[in-house]
mmCIF file of C-alpha atoms in Angstrom:
data_model
loop_
_atom_site.group_PDB
_atom_site.id
_atom_site.type_symbol
_atom_site.label_atom_id
_atom_site.label_comp_id
_atom_site.label_asym_id
_atom_site.label_seq_id
_atom_site.Cartn_x
_atom_site.Cartn_y
_atom_site.Cartn_z
ATOM 1 C CA UNK L 188 -4.694 4.289 7.555
ATOM 2 C CA UNK L 189 -4.092 5.342 11.137
ATOM 3 C CA UNK L 190 -5.287 8.901 11.734
ATOM 4 C CA UNK L 191 -4.220 10.839 14.829
ATOM 5 C CA UNK L 192 -6.414 10.211 17.869
ATOM 6 C CA UNK L 193 -7.633 13.815 17.922
ATOM 7 C CA UNK L 194 -8.804 13.744 14.286
ATOM 8 C CA UNK L 195 -12.412 12.903 13.389
ATOM 9 C CA UNK L 196 -12.650 10.670 10.318
ATOM 10 C CA UNK L 197 -15.722 10.645 8.085
ATOM 11 C CA UNK L 198 -16.433 8.010 5.427
ATOM 12 C CA UNK L 199 -16.784 9.341 1.883
ATOM 13 C CA UNK L 200 -14.752 10.887 -0.941
ATOM 14 C CA UNK L 201 -11.114 11.373 0.000
ATOM 15 C CA UNK L 202 -7.682 12.010 -1.454
ATOM 16 C CA UNK L 203 -4.114 11.319 -0.403
ATOM 17 C CA UNK L 204 -1.050 13.154 -1.691
ATOM 18 C CA UNK L 205 2.032 10.921 -1.862
ATOM 19 C CA UNK L 206 5.584 11.718 -2.927
ATOM 20 C CA UNK L 207 9.103 10.390 -3.151
ATOM 21 C CA UNK L 208 12.534 11.900 -3.719
ATOM 22 C CA UNK L 209 16.216 11.124 -3.372
ATOM 23 C CA UNK L 210 18.326 11.836 -0.278
ATOM 24 C CA UNK L 211 19.012 15.390 -1.473
ATOM 25 C CA UNK L 212 15.288 16.060 -2.022
ATOM 26 C CA UNK L 213 15.845 16.090 -5.786
ATOM 27 C CA UNK L 214 13.949 14.139 -8.426
ATOM 28 C CA UNK L 215 10.717 14.565 -6.555
ATOM 29 C CA UNK L 216 7.669 12.815 -7.936
ATOM 30 C CA UNK L 217 4.227 13.097 -6.503
ATOM 31 C CA UNK L 218 0.799 11.720 -7.133
ATOM 32 C CA UNK L 219 -2.683 12.369 -5.865
ATOM 33 C CA UNK L 220 -4.753 9.300 -5.071
ATOM 34 C CA UNK L 221 -8.492 9.947 -5.206
ATOM 35 C CA UNK L 222 -10.960 7.473 -3.854
ATOM 36 C CA UNK L 223 -13.346 6.646 -1.067
ATOM 37 C CA UNK L 224 -12.531 6.497 2.615
ATOM 38 C CA UNK L 225 -14.216 3.539 4.312
ATOM 39 C CA UNK L 226 -14.215 2.286 7.865
ATOM 40 C CA UNK L 227 -13.494 -1.436 8.206
ATOM 41 C CA UNK L 228 -13.089 -3.802 11.129
ATOM 42 C CA UNK L 229 -9.322 -3.178 10.907
ATOM 43 C CA UNK L 230 -9.533 0.631 10.748
ATOM 44 C CA UNK L 231 -9.774 3.128 7.897
ATOM 45 C CA UNK L 232 -9.204 2.193 4.271
ATOM 46 C CA UNK L 233 -8.738 4.462 1.255
ATOM 47 C CA UNK L 234 -10.135 2.631 -1.761
ATOM 48 C CA UNK L 235 -8.404 4.208 -4.795
ATOM 49 C CA UNK L 236 -10.502 5.293 -7.738
ATOM 50 C CA UNK L 237 -8.021 7.392 -9.707
ATOM 51 C CA UNK L 238 -4.344 8.311 -9.521
ATOM 52 C CA UNK L 239 -3.154 11.688 -10.823
ATOM 53 C CA UNK L 240 0.526 12.460 -11.327
ATOM 54 C CA UNK L 241 0.555 16.261 -11.549
ATOM 55 C CA UNK L 242 4.312 16.710 -11.859
ATOM 56 C CA UNK L 243 4.904 14.103 -14.537
ATOM 57 C CA UNK L 244 8.383 12.619 -14.694
ATOM 58 C CA UNK L 245 10.043 15.066 -12.316
ATOM 59 C CA UNK L 246 11.694 17.057 -15.141
ATOM 60 C CA UNK L 247 11.721 20.846 -14.861
ATOM 61 C CA UNK L 248 9.657 21.115 -18.055
ATOM 62 C CA UNK L 249 6.889 19.088 -16.386
ATOM 63 C CA UNK L 250 6.892 21.443 -13.392
ATOM 64 C CA UNK L 251 6.631 24.480 -15.699
ATOM 65 C CA UNK L 252 3.722 22.851 -17.560
ATOM 66 C CA UNK L 253 1.882 22.196 -14.295
ATOM 67 C CA UNK L 254 2.486 25.740 -13.067
ATOM 68 C CA UNK L 255 1.141 27.227 -16.311
ATOM 69 C CA UNK L 256 -1.917 24.971 -16.227
ATOM 70 C CA UNK L 257 -2.525 25.896 -12.592
ATOM 71 C CA UNK L 258 -2.220 29.606 -13.371
ATOM 72 C CA UNK L 259 -4.826 29.286 -16.149
ATOM 73 C CA UNK L 260 -7.169 27.393 -13.821
ATOM 74 C CA UNK L 261 -6.729 30.082 -11.163
ATOM 75 C CA UNK L 262 -7.457 32.812 -13.709
ATOM 76 C CA UNK L 263 -10.690 31.032 -14.725
ATOM 77 C CA UNK L 264 -11.700 30.599 -11.081
ATOM 78 C CA UNK L 265 -11.175 34.290 -10.306
ATOM 79 C CA UNK L 266 -12.889 35.438 -13.524
ATOM 80 C CA UNK L 267 -16.014 33.334 -12.848
ATOM 81 C CA UNK L 268 -16.327 34.895 -9.414
ATOM 82 C CA UNK L 269 -15.519 38.460 -10.470
ATOM 83 C CA UNK L 270 -12.412 38.535 -8.294
ATOM 84 C CA UNK L 271 -8.996 40.032 -8.902
ATOM 85 C CA UNK L 272 -5.760 38.212 -8.188
ATOM 86 C CA UNK L 273 -4.576 39.141 -4.689
ATOM 87 C CA UNK L 274 -1.126 40.705 -4.491
ATOM 88 C CA UNK L 275 1.694 38.501 -3.210
ATOM 89 C CA UNK L 276 3.390 39.950 -0.161
ATOM 90 C CA UNK L 277 6.936 39.009 -1.210
ATOM 91 C CA UNK L 278 8.557 40.937 1.624
ATOM 92 C CA UNK L 279 6.764 38.730 4.153
ATOM 93 C CA UNK L 280 7.857 35.570 2.311
ATOM 94 C CA UNK L 281 11.464 36.770 2.241
ATOM 95 C CA UNK L 282 11.377 37.615 5.952
ATOM 96 C CA UNK L 283 9.974 34.184 6.739
ATOM 97 C CA UNK L 284 12.658 32.493 4.641
ATOM 98 C CA UNK L 285 15.394 34.503 6.368
ATOM 99 C CA UNK L 286 14.029 33.624 9.796
ATOM 100 C CA UNK L 287 14.283 29.890 9.061
ATOM 101 C CA UNK L 288 17.917 29.905 7.975
ATOM 102 C CA UNK L 289 20.297 28.455 10.544
ATOM 103 C CA UNK L 290 24.087 28.448 10.720
ATOM 104 C CA UNK L 291 25.576 25.429 9.010
ATOM 105 C CA UNK L 292 22.771 24.893 6.506
ATOM 106 C CA UNK L 293 23.202 24.493 2.782
ATOM 107 C CA UNK L 294 21.530 27.879 2.229
ATOM 108 C CA UNK L 295 24.620 29.640 3.589
ATOM 109 C CA UNK L 296 26.811 27.989 0.982
ATOM 110 C CA UNK L 297 24.772 29.359 -1.913
ATOM 111 C CA UNK L 298 26.047 32.436 -3.775
#
């Protein structure tokens, strides 16, 4: 691994999120590699210990399953800490999305 010069690396537990997709950004698959970050004579090395594929095969049903599992985990996290789910500020998300659209992009062609 070659980290940026301005980034401080520390040996120990580490993870790396990797993904792939086709030229249209469809059929995305991702995996999380967990392991140990070690410094060697040649630089930094991530020694894998476990690979997790959270999105499965890339099918929509896999994505829905992951989202439901994540929502349950979030609910447990908030419950254990006595917290309520923060409201989503959808108007801010929509404004951000609108501000990133440029003439000639695929977004303009959508109904």
